[in-house]
Amino acid sequence: MKEVIISLMILVSSNKIETKNITIYESCYSWYLKNVEMTEKKTTLFSRRSYHVYEGQRVVGYICNHKEPFSEH
């Protein structure tokens, strides 16, 4: 499979999101399933919240691209 860039959107504070670009050699969907874990937290007696986590960081989304990611410099 050819080189693909997956950009994970990481929540770093309550109002800030950073992007982490990773080069992979498989489909984005299969990489995401293998590497991003879904966890649940109990919020109240009858309620739970789900979170996606990669390397201890909270993931709020991802973008896949077969080209180099856009850089704002």
PDB file of N, CA, C and O in Angstrom, residues 32-59:
ATOM      1  N   TYR A  32      -6.807   3.582  12.382  1.00  0.00           N
ATOM      2  CA  TYR A  32      -7.536   4.218  13.484  1.00  0.00           C
ATOM      3  C   TYR A  32      -8.127   3.161  14.419  1.00  0.00           C
ATOM      4  O   TYR A  32      -8.009   3.265  15.638  1.00  0.00           O
ATOM      5  N   LEU A  33      -8.731   2.123  13.857  1.00  0.00           N
ATOM      6  CA  LEU A  33      -9.316   1.062  14.683  1.00  0.00           C
ATOM      7  C   LEU A  33      -8.269   0.345  15.539  1.00  0.00           C
ATOM      8  O   LEU A  33      -8.534  -0.018  16.682  1.00  0.00           O
ATOM      9  N   LYS A  34      -7.067   0.150  14.972  1.00  0.00           N
ATOM     10  CA  LYS A  34      -6.006  -0.557  15.696  1.00  0.00           C
ATOM     11  C   LYS A  34      -5.280   0.296  16.729  1.00  0.00           C
ATOM     12  O   LYS A  34      -4.782  -0.217  17.713  1.00  0.00           O
ATOM     13  N   ASN A  35      -5.216   1.614  16.508  1.00  0.00           N
ATOM     14  CA  ASN A  35      -4.353   2.462  17.327  1.00  0.00           C
ATOM     15  C   ASN A  35      -5.050   3.461  18.235  1.00  0.00           C
ATOM     16  O   ASN A  35      -4.440   3.973  19.168  1.00  0.00           O
ATOM     17  N   VAL A  36      -6.300   3.769  17.973  1.00  0.00           N
ATOM     18  CA  VAL A  36      -7.039   4.733  18.787  1.00  0.00           C
ATOM     19  C   VAL A  36      -8.056   3.966  19.623  1.00  0.00           C
ATOM     20  O   VAL A  36      -8.896   3.250  19.087  1.00  0.00           O
ATOM     21  N   GLU A  37      -7.941   4.103  20.912  1.00  0.00           N
ATOM     22  CA  GLU A  37      -8.763   3.363  21.855  1.00  0.00           C
ATOM     23  C   GLU A  37      -9.977   4.191  22.282  1.00  0.00           C
ATOM     24  O   GLU A  37      -9.879   5.398  22.478  1.00  0.00           O
ATOM     25  N   MET A  38     -11.110   3.540  22.418  1.00  0.00           N
ATOM     26  CA  MET A  38     -12.300   4.226  22.920  1.00  0.00           C
ATOM     27  C   MET A  38     -12.471   3.862  24.390  1.00  0.00           C
ATOM     28  O   MET A  38     -12.446   2.699  24.752  1.00  0.00           O
ATOM     29  N   THR A  39     -12.600   4.879  25.223  1.00  0.00           N
ATOM     30  CA  THR A  39     -12.803   4.665  26.656  1.00  0.00           C
ATOM     31  C   THR A  39     -14.094   5.344  27.092  1.00  0.00           C
ATOM     32  O   THR A  39     -14.574   6.262  26.435  1.00  0.00           O
ATOM     33  N   GLU A  40     -14.649   4.872  28.178  1.00  0.00           N
ATOM     34  CA  GLU A  40     -15.862   5.472  28.732  1.00  0.00           C
ATOM     35  C   GLU A  40     -15.606   5.921  30.152  1.00  0.00           C
ATOM     36  O   GLU A  40     -14.875   5.269  30.891  1.00  0.00           O
ATOM     37  N   LYS A  41     -16.204   7.038  30.519  1.00  0.00           N
ATOM     38  CA  LYS A  41     -16.142   7.536  31.884  1.00  0.00           C
ATOM     39  C   LYS A  41     -17.562   7.687  32.388  1.00  0.00           C
ATOM     40  O   LYS A  41     -18.438   8.171  31.670  1.00  0.00           O
ATOM     41  N   LYS A  42     -17.771   7.275  33.608  1.00  0.00           N
ATOM     42  CA  LYS A  42     -19.072   7.476  34.233  1.00  0.00           C
ATOM     43  C   LYS A  42     -19.142   8.926  34.701  1.00  0.00           C
ATOM     44  O   LYS A  42     -18.274   9.404  35.417  1.00  0.00           O
ATOM     45  N   THR A  43     -20.184   9.654  34.265  1.00  0.00           N
ATOM     46  CA  THR A  43     -20.287  11.066  34.613  1.00  0.00           C
ATOM     47  C   THR A  43     -21.269  11.302  35.752  1.00  0.00           C
ATOM     48  O   THR A  43     -21.036  12.139  36.603  1.00  0.00           O
ATOM     49  N   THR A  44     -22.371  10.607  35.742  1.00  0.00           N
ATOM     50  CA  THR A  44     -23.353  10.664  36.828  1.00  0.00           C
ATOM     51  C   THR A  44     -23.823   9.242  37.089  1.00  0.00           C
ATOM     52  O   THR A  44     -23.355   8.298  36.451  1.00  0.00           O
ATOM     53  N   LEU A  45     -24.768   9.093  37.966  1.00  0.00           N
ATOM     54  CA  LEU A  45     -25.234   7.761  38.334  1.00  0.00           C
ATOM     55  C   LEU A  45     -25.685   6.932  37.131  1.00  0.00           C
ATOM     56  O   LEU A  45     -25.357   5.757  37.022  1.00  0.00           O
ATOM     57  N   PHE A  46     -26.399   7.533  36.176  1.00  0.00           N
ATOM     58  CA  PHE A  46     -26.923   6.779  35.036  1.00  0.00           C
ATOM     59  C   PHE A  46     -26.363   7.250  33.691  1.00  0.00           C
ATOM     60  O   PHE A  46     -26.934   6.976  32.653  1.00  0.00           O
ATOM     61  N   SER A  47     -25.263   7.968  33.706  1.00  0.00           N
ATOM     62  CA  SER A  47     -24.734   8.531  32.470  1.00  0.00           C
ATOM     63  C   SER A  47     -23.254   8.203  32.300  1.00  0.00           C
ATOM     64  O   SER A  47     -22.503   8.122  33.262  1.00  0.00           O
ATOM     65  N   ARG A  48     -22.852   8.020  31.029  1.00  0.00           N
ATOM     66  CA  ARG A  48     -21.450   7.772  30.682  1.00  0.00           C
ATOM     67  C   ARG A  48     -21.079   8.628  29.485  1.00  0.00           C
ATOM     68  O   ARG A  48     -21.921   8.989  28.687  1.00  0.00           O
ATOM     69  N   ARG A  49     -19.792   8.915  29.360  1.00  0.00           N
ATOM     70  CA  ARG A  49     -19.264   9.648  28.202  1.00  0.00           C
ATOM     71  C   ARG A  49     -18.169   8.829  27.557  1.00  0.00           C
ATOM     72  O   ARG A  49     -17.342   8.249  28.246  1.00  0.00           O
ATOM     73  N   SER A  50     -18.151   8.806  26.228  1.00  0.00           N
ATOM     74  CA  SER A  50     -17.124   8.073  25.480  1.00  0.00           C
ATOM     75  C   SER A  50     -16.056   9.030  24.979  1.00  0.00           C
ATOM     76  O   SER A  50     -16.375  10.145  24.554  1.00  0.00           O
ATOM     77  N   TYR A  51     -14.799   8.577  25.003  1.00  0.00           N
ATOM     78  CA  TYR A  51     -13.668   9.361  24.519  1.00  0.00           C
ATOM     79  C   TYR A  51     -12.790   8.466  23.658  1.00  0.00           C
ATOM     80  O   TYR A  51     -12.668   7.271  23.899  1.00  0.00           O
ATOM     81  N   HIS A  52     -12.140   9.048  22.658  1.00  0.00           N
ATOM     82  CA  HIS A  52     -11.153   8.343  21.846  1.00  0.00           C
ATOM     83  C   HIS A  52      -9.777   8.837  22.276  1.00  0.00           C
ATOM     84  O   HIS A  52      -9.559  10.047  22.400  1.00  0.00           O
ATOM     85  N   VAL A  53      -8.844   7.903  22.495  1.00  0.00           N
ATOM     86  CA  VAL A  53      -7.531   8.232  23.050  1.00  0.00           C
ATOM     87  C   VAL A  53      -6.425   7.598  22.208  1.00  0.00           C
ATOM     88  O   VAL A  53      -6.502   6.424  21.832  1.00  0.00           O
ATOM     89  N   TYR A  54      -5.381   8.389  21.909  1.00  0.00           N
ATOM     90  CA  TYR A  54      -4.177   7.906  21.235  1.00  0.00           C
ATOM     91  C   TYR A  54      -2.977   8.364  22.050  1.00  0.00           C
ATOM     92  O   TYR A  54      -2.795   9.568  22.267  1.00  0.00           O
ATOM     93  N   GLU A  55      -2.166   7.417  22.522  1.00  0.00           N
ATOM     94  CA  GLU A  55      -0.980   7.710  23.331  1.00  0.00           C
ATOM     95  C   GLU A  55      -1.304   8.658  24.487  1.00  0.00           C
ATOM     96  O   GLU A  55      -0.597   9.627  24.744  1.00  0.00           O
ATOM     97  N   GLY A  56      -2.420   8.412  25.163  1.00  0.00           N
ATOM     98  CA  GLY A  56      -2.797   9.196  26.328  1.00  0.00           C
ATOM     99  C   GLY A  56      -3.418  10.545  26.024  1.00  0.00           C
ATOM    100  O   GLY A  56      -3.732  11.308  26.923  1.00  0.00           O
ATOM    101  N   GLN A  57      -3.590  10.864  24.740  1.00  0.00           N
ATOM    102  CA  GLN A  57      -4.161  12.151  24.346  1.00  0.00           C
ATOM    103  C   GLN A  57      -5.554  11.943  23.755  1.00  0.00           C
ATOM    104  O   GLN A  57      -5.795  10.964  23.052  1.00  0.00           O
ATOM    105  N   ARG A  58      -6.458  12.873  24.037  1.00  0.00           N
ATOM    106  CA  ARG A  58      -7.840  12.765  23.582  1.00  0.00           C
ATOM    107  C   ARG A  58      -7.972  13.183  22.119  1.00  0.00           C
ATOM    108  O   ARG A  58      -7.627  14.300  21.745  1.00  0.00           O
ATOM    109  N   VAL A  59      -8.472  12.279  21.298  1.00  0.00           N
ATOM    110  CA  VAL A  59      -8.642  12.505  19.865  1.00  0.00           C
ATOM    111  C   VAL A  59     -10.081  12.942  19.600  1.00  0.00           C
ATOM    112  O   VAL A  59     -11.020  12.298  20.045  1.00  0.00           O
TER     113      VAL A  59
END
